[in-house]
């Protein structure tokens, strides 16, 4: 190939590449992005248009779950475990026994509380109506975490048994996907 | 021919001539571009951050090779399962033969040990890589109740010990009880009074034991160790020396003309990066008589045939 031809070839390739990049950028900025934006606006409009109480509620629930997930992703192990236990104990405090029961490890349930009724009786007898939790320590055993906590009854009078210690074992499968058990 | 006509003809000729190269270049560029876009928009699945890294050495942050830790996990799963099912012989046979002999000396002691550790309830285990030296991987193992199913009701205890996986030509071997391995060394030291043949070194995670035969060539009694002098026998490991550990008989005395087999154990961590250089006998006493009584010691030493020290090179 002559020198002149080589130069022409290089120039042509460069020109082709530049044109291709310009074309692609134009395609992205003038066609793809506006279309996507339009779709988003359309979706928002449709969502608003067809909104009713149920949809709003589920959308709020979804948002809350999403927010919770994002917060969990930013947390370290200790904070995540405490958050999970806080979720469990909140169910207990609100007397949402079924939701609390679901969070327990299946074999643990079978061993100690085969029925929801038995679990309810235990919880009602063991925990105060208003529950304070003090996190004393955390240990890890392989994939399991052990929280050493004190359950406090803030309404207890002086001299009464106002607190007791408990160990909580947690296993986290994924963010916000966990199971737990506790020393009975 | 004017300029534009000439350019048109040349361009056409050029594309005709290099059509294939141009197509290949464009396709390659398109492929790279698409792959780049896919990688850019592909989201890595997020998993919960955990500080549990069982196969990363806590001493050096070094990762155990995947081949080793995958096999190690399989071995331990099987071993713990056998122990839970009380199939002790199968579990025993999974341990490296040399280790079985050294640590348990037979299946009976192994069964006794496992029964003490496992009890009657199902146990689980977890491991943490501790340190790695060459192809020897030291782990810490904890054996405990299946805590997620008990909630630690009753108690929360665990048993732990050092175990070792060795990547050998015959596969990955499991050693327990802190046992690492044995090495033949065959060092001989001899003088007019005795002959010492150090034939073997037993490596454990926390200690090194030197096994030797000591022959008394004299008609006198030779005292190597009786606790009456400090640092009677030490192991030189560079800028430090280590004293003899808990010698079970309390004294090393070789009778006239006798040969004795002795194991001398010294504290030395397997992963401390040091090498034992010398075995030092600081106070060899060749005595006409030895009573072991403190009040006669001075007199016995005064009548000694020879008092001296000996350094034995181990390298």
GROMACS .gro file of C-alpha atoms in nm:
model
  499
    1UNK     CA    1   0.000   0.000   0.000
    2UNK     CA    2   0.132   0.342  -0.089
    3UNK     CA    3   0.190   0.595   0.185
    4UNK     CA    4  -0.081   0.818   0.042
    5UNK     CA    5  -0.334   0.534   0.054
    6UNK     CA    6  -0.248   0.455   0.415
    7UNK     CA    7  -0.307   0.814   0.516
    8UNK     CA    8  -0.640   0.814   0.331
    9UNK     CA    9  -0.738   0.490   0.503
   10UNK     CA   10  -0.657   0.623   0.851
   11UNK     CA   11  -0.841   0.949   0.780
   12UNK     CA   12  -1.145   0.760   0.656
   13UNK     CA   13  -1.156   0.529   0.957
   14UNK     CA   14  -1.126   0.824   1.194
   15UNK     CA   15  -1.401   1.011   1.013
   16UNK     CA   16  -1.623   0.701   1.021
   17UNK     CA   17  -1.563   0.655   1.395
   18UNK     CA   18  -1.631   1.019   1.475
   19UNK     CA   19  -1.951   1.010   1.271
   20UNK     CA   20  -2.060   0.689   1.446
   21UNK     CA   21  -1.998   0.841   1.792
   22UNK     CA   22  -2.183   1.160   1.700
   23UNK     CA   23  -2.471   0.954   1.565
   24UNK     CA   24  -2.488   0.745   1.877
   25UNK     CA   25  -2.483   1.047   2.107
   26UNK     CA   26  -2.754   1.215   1.907
   27UNK     CA   27  -2.958   0.896   1.919
   28UNK     CA   28  -2.917   0.876   2.298
   29UNK     CA   29  -2.988   1.239   2.377
   30UNK     CA   30  -3.255   1.319   2.124
   31UNK     CA   31  -3.445   0.993   2.090
   32UNK     CA   32  -3.379   0.743   2.373
   33UNK     CA   33  -3.379   0.976   2.675
   34UNK     CA   34  -3.684   1.186   2.577
   35UNK     CA   35  -3.874   0.867   2.500
   36UNK     CA   36  -3.782   0.719   2.839
   37UNK     CA   37  -3.873   1.044   3.010
   38UNK     CA   38  -4.207   1.051   2.828
   39UNK     CA   39  -4.274   0.696   2.937
   40UNK     CA   40  -4.198   0.787   3.299
   41UNK     CA   41  -4.430   1.089   3.286
   42UNK     CA   42  -4.694   0.875   3.122
   43UNK     CA   43  -4.660   0.613   3.395
   44UNK     CA   44  -4.680   0.874   3.670
   45UNK     CA   45  -4.984   1.028   3.506
   46UNK     CA   46  -5.152   0.690   3.471
   47UNK     CA   47  -5.073   0.604   3.834
   48UNK     CA   48  -5.216   0.933   3.954
   49UNK     CA   49  -5.516   0.905   3.728
   50UNK     CA   50  -5.615   0.564   3.849
   51UNK     CA   51  -5.524   0.626   4.214
   52UNK     CA   52  -5.758   0.515   4.489
   53UNK     CA   53  -5.711   0.445   4.860
   54UNK     CA   54  -5.597   0.086   4.819
   55UNK     CA   55  -5.342   0.166   4.556
   56UNK     CA   56  -5.215   0.459   4.759
   57UNK     CA   57  -5.179   0.239   5.065
   58UNK     CA   58  -4.993  -0.038   4.886
   59UNK     CA   59  -4.774   0.221   4.719
   60UNK     CA   60  -4.694   0.368   5.062
   61UNK     CA   61  -4.620   0.021   5.199
   62UNK     CA   62  -4.393  -0.047   4.905
   63UNK     CA   63  -4.216   0.283   4.958
   64UNK     CA   64  -4.170   0.208   5.327
   65UNK     CA   65  -4.033  -0.137   5.249
   66UNK     CA   66  -3.803   0.014   4.988
   67UNK     CA   67  -3.681   0.278   5.233
   68UNK     CA   68  -3.624   0.015   5.499
   69UNK     CA   69  -3.427  -0.197   5.254
   70UNK     CA   70  -3.212   0.100   5.153
   71UNK     CA   71  -3.143   0.179   5.520
   72UNK     CA   72  -3.052  -0.184   5.590
   73UNK     CA   73  -2.809  -0.183   5.300
   74UNK     CA   74  -2.622   0.104   5.462
   75UNK     CA   75  -2.606  -0.061   5.804
   76UNK     CA   76  -2.335  -0.275   5.959
   77UNK     CA   77  -2.406  -0.621   6.098
   78UNK     CA   78  -2.480  -0.513   6.454
   79UNK     CA   79  -2.728  -0.244   6.350
   80UNK     CA   80  -2.903  -0.481   6.110
   81UNK     CA   81  -2.944  -0.748   6.377
   82UNK     CA   82  -3.077  -0.494   6.627
   83UNK     CA   83  -3.319  -0.365   6.363
   84UNK     CA   84  -3.447  -0.717   6.297
   85UNK     CA   85  -3.496  -0.786   6.664
   86UNK     CA   86  -3.664  -0.446   6.709
   87UNK     CA   87  -3.909  -0.546   6.435
   88UNK     CA   88  -3.985  -0.872   6.613
   89UNK     CA   89  -4.027  -0.719   6.958
   90UNK     CA   90  -4.248  -0.442   6.813
   91UNK     CA   91  -4.488  -0.713   6.694
   92UNK     CA   92  -4.484  -0.864   7.042
   93UNK     CA   93  -4.549  -0.528   7.206
   94UNK     CA   94  -4.836  -0.452   6.967
   95UNK     CA   95  -4.975  -0.800   7.038
   96UNK     CA   96  -4.931  -0.894   6.672
   97UNK     CA   97  -4.844  -1.246   6.780
   98UNK     CA   98  -4.899  -1.409   6.445
   99UNK     CA   99  -4.652  -1.176   6.273
  100UNK     CA  100  -4.398  -1.232   6.553
  101UNK     CA  101  -4.450  -1.610   6.541
  102UNK     CA  102  -4.380  -1.617   6.167
  103UNK     CA  103  -4.033  -1.473   6.230
  104UNK     CA  104  -3.927  -1.765   6.452
  105UNK     CA  105  -3.716  -2.055   6.326
  106UNK     CA  106  -3.938  -2.351   6.234
  107UNK     CA  107  -3.752  -2.614   6.439
  108UNK     CA  108  -3.733  -2.377   6.737
  109UNK     CA  109  -4.109  -2.333   6.715
  110UNK     CA  110  -4.161  -2.708   6.689
  111UNK     CA  111  -3.936  -2.762   6.993
  112UNK     CA  112  -4.077  -2.500   7.226
  113UNK     CA  113  -4.402  -2.353   7.087
  114UNK     CA  114  -4.573  -2.600   6.856
  115UNK     CA  115  -4.888  -2.386   6.846
  116UNK     CA  116  -4.946  -2.014   6.821
  117UNK     CA  117  -5.159  -2.040   7.135
  118UNK     CA  118  -4.866  -2.174   7.337
  119UNK     CA  119  -4.644  -1.898   7.203
  120UNK     CA  120  -4.903  -1.633   7.293
  121UNK     CA  121  -4.931  -1.767   7.649
  122UNK     CA  122  -4.553  -1.763   7.691
  123UNK     CA  123  -4.510  -1.413   7.553
  124UNK     CA  124  -4.798  -1.267   7.755
  125UNK     CA  125  -4.657  -1.416   8.073
  126UNK     CA  126  -4.290  -1.335   8.001
  127UNK     CA  127  -4.288  -0.984   7.855
  128UNK     CA  128  -4.424  -0.662   8.007
  129UNK     CA  129  -4.697  -0.469   7.823
  130UNK     CA  130  -4.450  -0.192   7.746
  131UNK     CA  131  -4.113  -0.330   7.644
  132UNK     CA  132  -3.776  -0.159   7.672
  133UNK     CA  133  -3.474  -0.331   7.520
  134UNK     CA  134  -3.113  -0.281   7.619
  135UNK     CA  135  -2.856  -0.431   7.381
  136UNK     CA  136  -2.564  -0.550   7.592
  137UNK     CA  137  -2.346  -0.744   7.351
  138UNK     CA  138  -2.335  -0.926   7.021
  139UNK     CA  139  -2.143  -1.237   6.919
  140UNK     CA  140  -2.116  -1.423   6.596
  141UNK     CA  141  -2.109  -1.800   6.562
  142UNK     CA  142  -2.048  -1.868   6.195
  143UNK     CA  143  -2.358  -1.745   6.014
  144UNK     CA  144  -2.554  -1.691   6.334
  145UNK     CA  145  -2.557  -1.380   6.547
  146UNK     CA  146  -2.629  -1.384   6.917
  147UNK     CA  147  -2.765  -1.070   7.077
  148UNK     CA  148  -2.733  -1.044   7.453
  149UNK     CA  149  -3.017  -0.821   7.562
  150UNK     CA  150  -3.205  -0.706   7.868
  151UNK     CA  151  -3.581  -0.675   7.846
  152UNK     CA  152  -3.686  -0.385   8.066
  153UNK     CA  153  -4.025  -0.296   8.204
  154UNK     CA  154  -4.021   0.084   8.218
  155UNK     CA  155  -4.348   0.089   8.412
  156UNK     CA  156  -4.228  -0.138   8.691
  157UNK     CA  157  -4.213   0.003   9.044
  158UNK     CA  158  -3.896   0.000   9.245
  159UNK     CA  159  -3.829  -0.339   9.399
  160UNK     CA  160  -4.031  -0.523   9.136
  161UNK     CA  161  -3.856  -0.743   8.881
  162UNK     CA  162  -3.810  -0.474   8.624
  163UNK     CA  163  -3.579  -0.654   8.381
  164UNK     CA  164  -3.448  -0.990   8.269
  165UNK     CA  165  -3.173  -1.103   8.033
  166UNK     CA  166  -3.224  -1.301   7.718
  167UNK     CA  167  -3.012  -1.433   7.430
  168UNK     CA  168  -3.149  -1.388   7.080
  169UNK     CA  169  -3.014  -1.596   6.791
  170UNK     CA  170  -3.057  -1.444   6.446
  171UNK     CA  171  -2.994  -1.582   6.100
  172UNK     CA  172  -3.000  -1.341   5.806
  173UNK     CA  173  -3.067  -1.501   5.467
  174UNK     CA  174  -3.075  -1.168   5.287
  175UNK     CA  175  -3.160  -0.807   5.359
  176UNK     CA  176  -3.482  -0.804   5.563
  177UNK     CA  177  -3.511  -1.181   5.526
  178UNK     CA  178  -3.430  -1.335   5.861
  179UNK     CA  179  -3.538  -1.580   6.129
  180UNK     CA  180  -3.471  -1.587   6.498
  181UNK     CA  181  -3.498  -1.784   6.818
  182UNK     CA  182  -3.440  -1.695   7.183
  183UNK     CA  183  -3.342  -1.853   7.512
  184UNK     CA  184  -3.665  -1.974   7.668
  185UNK     CA  185  -1.038   1.486  -1.375
  186UNK     CA  186  -1.141   1.732  -1.111
  187UNK     CA  187  -1.075   1.689  -0.740
  188UNK     CA  188  -1.422   1.566  -0.636
  189UNK     CA  189  -1.444   1.306  -0.908
  190UNK     CA  190  -1.100   1.187  -0.819
  191UNK     CA  191  -1.191   1.166  -0.447
  192UNK     CA  192  -1.514   0.976  -0.526
  193UNK     CA  193  -1.329   0.724  -0.740
  194UNK     CA  194  -1.052   0.681  -0.485
  195UNK     CA  195  -1.305   0.640  -0.200
  196UNK     CA  196  -1.502   0.381  -0.394
  197UNK     CA  197  -1.183   0.195  -0.480
  198UNK     CA  198  -1.066   0.215  -0.121
  199UNK     CA  199  -1.391   0.072   0.021
  200UNK     CA  200  -1.398  -0.194  -0.248
  201UNK     CA  201  -1.043  -0.295  -0.166
  202UNK     CA  202  -1.072  -0.292   0.215
  203UNK     CA  203  -1.440  -0.388   0.244
  204UNK     CA  204  -1.375  -0.699   0.456
  205UNK     CA  205  -1.136  -0.527   0.696
  206UNK     CA  206  -1.377  -0.238   0.746
  207UNK     CA  207  -1.670  -0.474   0.814
  208UNK     CA  208  -1.468  -0.677   1.064
  209UNK     CA  209  -1.348  -0.360   1.239
  210UNK     CA  210  -1.703  -0.224   1.260
  211UNK     CA  211  -1.843  -0.553   1.393
  212UNK     CA  212  -1.566  -0.575   1.653
  213UNK     CA  213  -1.631  -0.217   1.758
  214UNK     CA  214  -2.005  -0.282   1.782
  215UNK     CA  215  -1.950  -0.595   1.993
  216UNK     CA  216  -1.716  -0.412   2.232
  217UNK     CA  217  -1.962  -0.126   2.255
  218UNK     CA  218  -2.256  -0.356   2.334
  219UNK     CA  219  -2.058  -0.553   2.596
  220UNK     CA  220  -1.951  -0.228   2.754
  221UNK     CA  221  -2.310  -0.105   2.771
  222UNK     CA  222  -2.431  -0.435   2.919
  223UNK     CA  223  -2.163  -0.429   3.189
  224UNK     CA  224  -2.240  -0.065   3.265
  225UNK     CA  225  -2.610  -0.121   3.322
  226UNK     CA  226  -2.583  -0.462   3.483
  227UNK     CA  227  -2.639  -0.432   3.856
  228UNK     CA  228  -2.439  -0.659   4.087
  229UNK     CA  229  -2.673  -0.833   4.332
  230UNK     CA  230  -2.626  -0.676   4.673
  231UNK     CA  231  -2.571  -0.912   4.963
  232UNK     CA  232  -2.560  -0.823   5.331
  233UNK     CA  233  -2.216  -0.712   5.443
  234UNK     CA  234  -2.073  -0.965   5.685
  235UNK     CA  235  -1.745  -0.973   5.870
  236UNK     CA  236  -1.762  -1.353   5.865
  237UNK     CA  237  -1.487  -1.458   5.626
  238UNK     CA  238  -1.410  -1.815   5.732
  239UNK     CA  239  -1.149  -1.872   5.465
  240UNK     CA  240  -0.951  -1.554   5.514
  241UNK     CA  241  -0.662  -1.579   5.757
  242UNK     CA  242  -0.707  -1.357   6.062
  243UNK     CA  243  -0.329  -1.338   6.093
  244UNK     CA  244  -0.247  -1.224   5.741
  245UNK     CA  245  -0.574  -1.158   5.549
  246UNK     CA  246  -0.455  -1.421   5.302
  247UNK     CA  247  -0.735  -1.622   5.137
  248UNK     CA  248  -0.729  -2.003   5.140
  249UNK     CA  249  -0.738  -2.132   4.778
  250UNK     CA  250  -1.090  -2.220   4.668
  251UNK     CA  251  -0.992  -2.579   4.589
  252UNK     CA  252  -0.873  -2.628   4.946
  253UNK     CA  253  -1.157  -2.460   5.132
  254UNK     CA  254  -1.428  -2.622   4.922
  255UNK     CA  255  -1.287  -2.966   5.000
  256UNK     CA  256  -1.222  -2.868   5.363
  257UNK     CA  257  -1.588  -2.771   5.408
  258UNK     CA  258  -1.703  -3.098   5.254
  259UNK     CA  259  -1.472  -3.296   5.483
  260UNK     CA  260  -1.595  -3.114   5.792
  261UNK     CA  261  -1.963  -3.142   5.695
  262UNK     CA  262  -1.916  -3.516   5.662
  263UNK     CA  263  -1.704  -3.547   5.977
  264UNK     CA  264  -1.952  -3.358   6.198
  265UNK     CA  265  -2.243  -3.551   6.046
  266UNK     CA  266  -2.072  -3.882   6.133
  267UNK     CA  267  -2.007  -3.760   6.488
  268UNK     CA  268  -2.371  -3.651   6.524
  269UNK     CA  269  -2.484  -3.992   6.403
  270UNK     CA  270  -2.236  -4.160   6.640
  271UNK     CA  271  -2.061  -4.328   6.347
  272UNK     CA  272  -1.729  -4.279   6.521
  273UNK     CA  273  -1.523  -4.518   6.313
  274UNK     CA  274  -1.614  -4.342   5.989
  275UNK     CA  275  -1.528  -4.007   6.145
  276UNK     CA  276  -1.200  -4.146   6.283
  277UNK     CA  277  -1.099  -4.277   5.942
  278UNK     CA  278  -1.138  -3.931   5.791
  279UNK     CA  279  -0.848  -3.803   5.999
  280UNK     CA  280  -0.492  -3.820   5.868
  281UNK     CA  281  -0.333  -4.149   5.977
  282UNK     CA  282  -0.026  -3.990   6.134
  283UNK     CA  283  -0.250  -3.755   6.334
  284UNK     CA  284  -0.475  -4.041   6.451
  285UNK     CA  285  -0.173  -4.220   6.596
  286UNK     CA  286  -0.017  -3.912   6.753
  287UNK     CA  287  -0.325  -3.744   6.898
  288UNK     CA  288  -0.550  -4.033   6.992
  289UNK     CA  289  -0.329  -4.342   6.974
  290UNK     CA  290  -0.633  -4.548   6.881
  291UNK     CA  291  -1.008  -4.519   6.826
  292UNK     CA  292  -1.104  -4.559   7.194
  293UNK     CA  293  -0.958  -4.227   7.302
  294UNK     CA  294  -1.108  -4.061   6.995
  295UNK     CA  295  -1.456  -4.191   7.078
  296UNK     CA  296  -1.421  -4.076   7.438
  297UNK     CA  297  -1.316  -3.728   7.322
  298UNK     CA  298  -1.596  -3.697   7.065
  299UNK     CA  299  -1.858  -3.818   7.313
  300UNK     CA  300  -1.743  -3.550   7.557
  301UNK     CA  301  -1.760  -3.279   7.291
  302UNK     CA  302  -2.079  -3.383   7.113
  303UNK     CA  303  -2.283  -3.519   7.403
  304UNK     CA  304  -2.626  -3.644   7.305
  305UNK     CA  305  -2.768  -3.349   7.115
  306UNK     CA  306  -2.713  -3.242   6.756
  307UNK     CA  307  -2.412  -3.017   6.713
  308UNK     CA  308  -2.314  -2.769   6.444
  309UNK     CA  309  -1.974  -2.621   6.366
  310UNK     CA  310  -1.817  -2.307   6.232
  311UNK     CA  311  -1.462  -2.242   6.125
  312UNK     CA  312  -1.223  -1.953   6.088
  313UNK     CA  313  -0.898  -1.967   5.899
  314UNK     CA  314  -0.625  -1.873   6.142
  315UNK     CA  315  -0.300  -1.882   5.952
  316UNK     CA  316  -0.141  -2.046   5.651
  317UNK     CA  317   0.212  -2.173   5.614
  318UNK     CA  318   0.291  -2.304   5.267
  319UNK     CA  319   0.026  -2.563   5.188
  320UNK     CA  320  -0.074  -2.609   5.551
  321UNK     CA  321  -0.392  -2.427   5.647
  322UNK     CA  322  -0.466  -2.380   6.016
  323UNK     CA  323  -0.829  -2.327   6.114
  324UNK     CA  324  -1.005  -2.270   6.441
  325UNK     CA  325  -1.315  -2.487   6.471
  326UNK     CA  326  -1.601  -2.430   6.713
  327UNK     CA  327  -1.851  -2.703   6.789
  328UNK     CA  328  -2.173  -2.603   6.954
  329UNK     CA  329  -2.545  -2.671   6.993
  330UNK     CA  330  -2.765  -2.603   6.690
  331UNK     CA  331  -2.836  -2.262   6.844
  332UNK     CA  332  -3.095  -2.138   6.594
  333UNK     CA  333  -3.316  -2.433   6.689
  334UNK     CA  334  -3.257  -2.404   7.064
  335UNK     CA  335  -3.228  -2.027   7.097
  336UNK     CA  336  -2.938  -2.110   7.337
  337UNK     CA  337  -3.197  -2.228   7.589
  338UNK     CA  338  -3.027  -2.394   7.883
  339UNK     CA  339  -2.674  -2.293   7.807
  340UNK     CA  340  -2.449  -2.129   7.555
  341UNK     CA  341  -2.114  -2.305   7.538
  342UNK     CA  342  -1.886  -2.408   7.260
  343UNK     CA  343  -1.582  -2.628   7.224
  344UNK     CA  344  -1.294  -2.505   7.011
  345UNK     CA  345  -0.962  -2.635   6.888
  346UNK     CA  346  -0.714  -2.587   6.609
  347UNK     CA  347  -0.751  -2.813   6.309
  348UNK     CA  348  -0.531  -2.829   6.004
  349UNK     CA  349  -0.585  -2.903   5.637
  350UNK     CA  350  -0.278  -3.010   5.446
  351UNK     CA  351  -0.278  -2.994   5.068
  352UNK     CA  352  -0.067  -3.298   4.979
  353UNK     CA  353  -0.002  -3.501   4.665
  354UNK     CA  354  -0.251  -3.755   4.801
  355UNK     CA  355  -0.526  -3.498   4.847
  356UNK     CA  356  -0.634  -3.275   5.131
  357UNK     CA  357  -0.569  -3.425   5.474
  358UNK     CA  358  -0.745  -3.337   5.797
  359UNK     CA  359  -0.549  -3.315   6.123
  360UNK     CA  360  -0.712  -3.247   6.458
  361UNK     CA  361  -0.613  -3.161   6.813
  362UNK     CA  362  -0.363  -2.898   6.695
  363UNK     CA  363  -0.145  -3.163   6.531
  364UNK     CA  364   0.043  -3.045   6.224
  365UNK     CA  365   0.280  -3.326   6.127
  366UNK     CA  366   0.605  -3.511   6.185
  367UNK     CA  367   0.945  -3.453   6.028
  368UNK     CA  368   1.244  -3.684   6.026
  369UNK     CA  369   1.555  -3.489   6.117
  370UNK     CA  370   1.824  -3.741   6.212
  371UNK     CA  371   2.077  -3.520   6.391
  372UNK     CA  372   2.353  -3.696   6.585
  373UNK     CA  373   2.572  -3.534   6.850
  374UNK     CA  374   2.837  -3.732   7.032
  375UNK     CA  375   3.119  -3.671   7.277
  376UNK     CA  376   3.316  -3.882   7.529
  377UNK     CA  377   3.021  -3.901   7.769
  378UNK     CA  378   2.707  -3.950   7.565
  379UNK     CA  379   2.553  -3.987   7.223
  380UNK     CA  380   2.233  -3.804   7.130
  381UNK     CA  381   2.038  -3.903   6.822
  382UNK     CA  382   1.752  -3.663   6.749
  383UNK     CA  383   1.549  -3.857   6.497
  384UNK     CA  384   1.215  -3.683   6.474
  385UNK     CA  385   1.036  -3.351   6.521
  386UNK     CA  386   0.663  -3.344   6.598
  387UNK     CA  387   0.491  -3.022   6.502
  388UNK     CA  388   0.182  -2.909   6.686
  389UNK     CA  389   0.022  -2.567   6.652
  390UNK     CA  390   0.164  -2.444   6.982
  391UNK     CA  391   0.467  -2.667   7.032
  392UNK     CA  392   0.758  -2.849   6.873
  393UNK     CA  393   0.864  -3.179   7.018
  394UNK     CA  394   1.208  -3.329   6.955
  395UNK     CA  395   1.229  -3.705   6.993
  396UNK     CA  396   1.569  -3.850   7.062
  397UNK     CA  397   1.770  -4.143   7.191
  398UNK     CA  398   2.030  -4.055   7.451
  399UNK     CA  399   2.304  -4.306   7.534
  400UNK     CA  400   2.522  -4.270   7.841
  401UNK     CA  401   2.869  -4.391   7.740
  402UNK     CA  402   3.014  -4.366   8.091
  403UNK     CA  403   2.998  -4.561   8.414
  404UNK     CA  404   2.860  -4.249   8.584
  405UNK     CA  405   2.509  -4.107   8.602
  406UNK     CA  406   2.429  -3.826   8.358
  407UNK     CA  407   2.179  -3.560   8.468
  408UNK     CA  408   2.043  -3.340   8.190
  409UNK     CA  409   1.742  -3.192   8.363
  410UNK     CA  410   1.610  -3.201   8.717
  411UNK     CA  411   1.474  -2.849   8.767
  412UNK     CA  412   1.756  -2.751   9.005
  413UNK     CA  413   1.908  -2.499   8.761
  414UNK     CA  414   1.728  -2.251   8.539
  415UNK     CA  415   1.729  -2.302   8.160
  416UNK     CA  416   1.884  -2.650   8.180
  417UNK     CA  417   1.758  -2.735   7.833
  418UNK     CA  418   1.642  -2.468   7.588
  419UNK     CA  419   1.550  -2.440   7.223
  420UNK     CA  420   1.718  -2.156   7.036
  421UNK     CA  421   1.479  -1.996   6.785
  422UNK     CA  422   1.686  -1.700   6.672
  423UNK     CA  423   1.678  -1.408   6.910
  424UNK     CA  424   1.483  -1.606   7.169
  425UNK     CA  425   1.513  -1.929   7.362
  426UNK     CA  426   1.229  -2.149   7.484
  427UNK     CA  427   1.248  -2.366   7.793
  428UNK     CA  428   1.149  -2.729   7.816
  429UNK     CA  429   0.773  -2.764   7.870
  430UNK     CA  430   0.626  -2.960   8.158
  431UNK     CA  431   0.858  -3.253   8.143
  432UNK     CA  432   0.629  -3.521   8.281
  433UNK     CA  433   0.888  -3.723   8.471
  434UNK     CA  434   1.039  -3.418   8.637
  435UNK     CA  435   1.397  -3.520   8.554
  436UNK     CA  436   1.605  -3.650   8.267
  437UNK     CA  437   1.863  -3.885   8.415
  438UNK     CA  438   2.054  -4.142   8.211
  439UNK     CA  439   2.194  -4.433   8.410
  440UNK     CA  440   2.547  -4.567   8.342
  441UNK     CA  441   2.562  -4.739   8.003
  442UNK     CA  442   2.188  -4.694   7.943
  443UNK     CA  443   1.997  -4.560   7.643
  444UNK     CA  444   1.680  -4.362   7.697
  445UNK     CA  445   1.415  -4.243   7.449
  446UNK     CA  446   1.294  -3.896   7.529
  447UNK     CA  447   1.058  -3.640   7.375
  448UNK     CA  448   1.140  -3.279   7.458
  449UNK     CA  449   0.861  -3.032   7.396
  450UNK     CA  450   0.903  -2.656   7.362
  451UNK     CA  451   0.648  -2.378   7.310
  452UNK     CA  452   0.678  -2.260   6.953
  453UNK     CA  453   0.388  -2.146   6.741
  454UNK     CA  454   0.373  -2.308   6.402
  455UNK     CA  455   0.297  -1.979   6.227
  456UNK     CA  456   0.547  -1.754   6.410
  457UNK     CA  457   0.781  -1.748   6.111
  458UNK     CA  458   1.079  -1.862   6.320
  459UNK     CA  459   1.301  -2.165   6.279
  460UNK     CA  460   1.458  -2.361   6.561
  461UNK     CA  461   1.836  -2.338   6.528
  462UNK     CA  462   1.982  -2.524   6.822
  463UNK     CA  463   1.896  -2.747   7.109
  464UNK     CA  464   2.104  -2.630   7.402
  465UNK     CA  465   2.192  -2.845   7.704
  466UNK     CA  466   2.318  -2.582   7.945
  467UNK     CA  467   2.395  -2.802   8.242
  468UNK     CA  468   2.510  -3.157   8.169
  469UNK     CA  469   2.624  -3.321   8.488
  470UNK     CA  470   2.826  -3.644   8.475
  471UNK     CA  471   2.809  -3.752   8.837
  472UNK     CA  472   2.969  -4.035   9.034
  473UNK     CA  473   2.653  -4.048   9.241
  474UNK     CA  474   2.313  -3.879   9.216
  475UNK     CA  475   2.054  -3.882   9.492
  476UNK     CA  476   1.820  -3.604   9.374
  477UNK     CA  477   1.825  -3.462   9.726
  478UNK     CA  478   1.880  -3.090   9.756
  479UNK     CA  479   2.100  -3.108  10.065
  480UNK     CA  480   2.347  -3.344   9.893
  481UNK     CA  481   2.356  -3.159   9.563
  482UNK     CA  482   2.662  -2.945   9.636
  483UNK     CA  483   2.866  -3.245   9.744
  484UNK     CA  484   2.759  -3.451   9.441
  485UNK     CA  485   2.850  -3.165   9.208
  486UNK     CA  486   3.190  -3.125   9.377
  487UNK     CA  487   3.265  -3.491   9.300
  488UNK     CA  488   3.138  -3.465   8.940
  489UNK     CA  489   3.338  -3.633   8.664
  490UNK     CA  490   3.240  -3.353   8.426
  491UNK     CA  491   3.015  -3.046   8.419
  492UNK     CA  492   2.961  -2.897   8.076
  493UNK     CA  493   2.715  -2.771   7.815
  494UNK     CA  494   2.639  -2.880   7.462
  495UNK     CA  495   2.478  -2.707   7.162
  496UNK     CA  496   2.322  -2.927   6.897
  497UNK     CA  497   2.264  -2.772   6.556
  498UNK     CA  498   1.918  -2.860   6.426
  499UNK     CA  499   1.944  -2.708   6.079
   0.00000   0.00000   0.00000
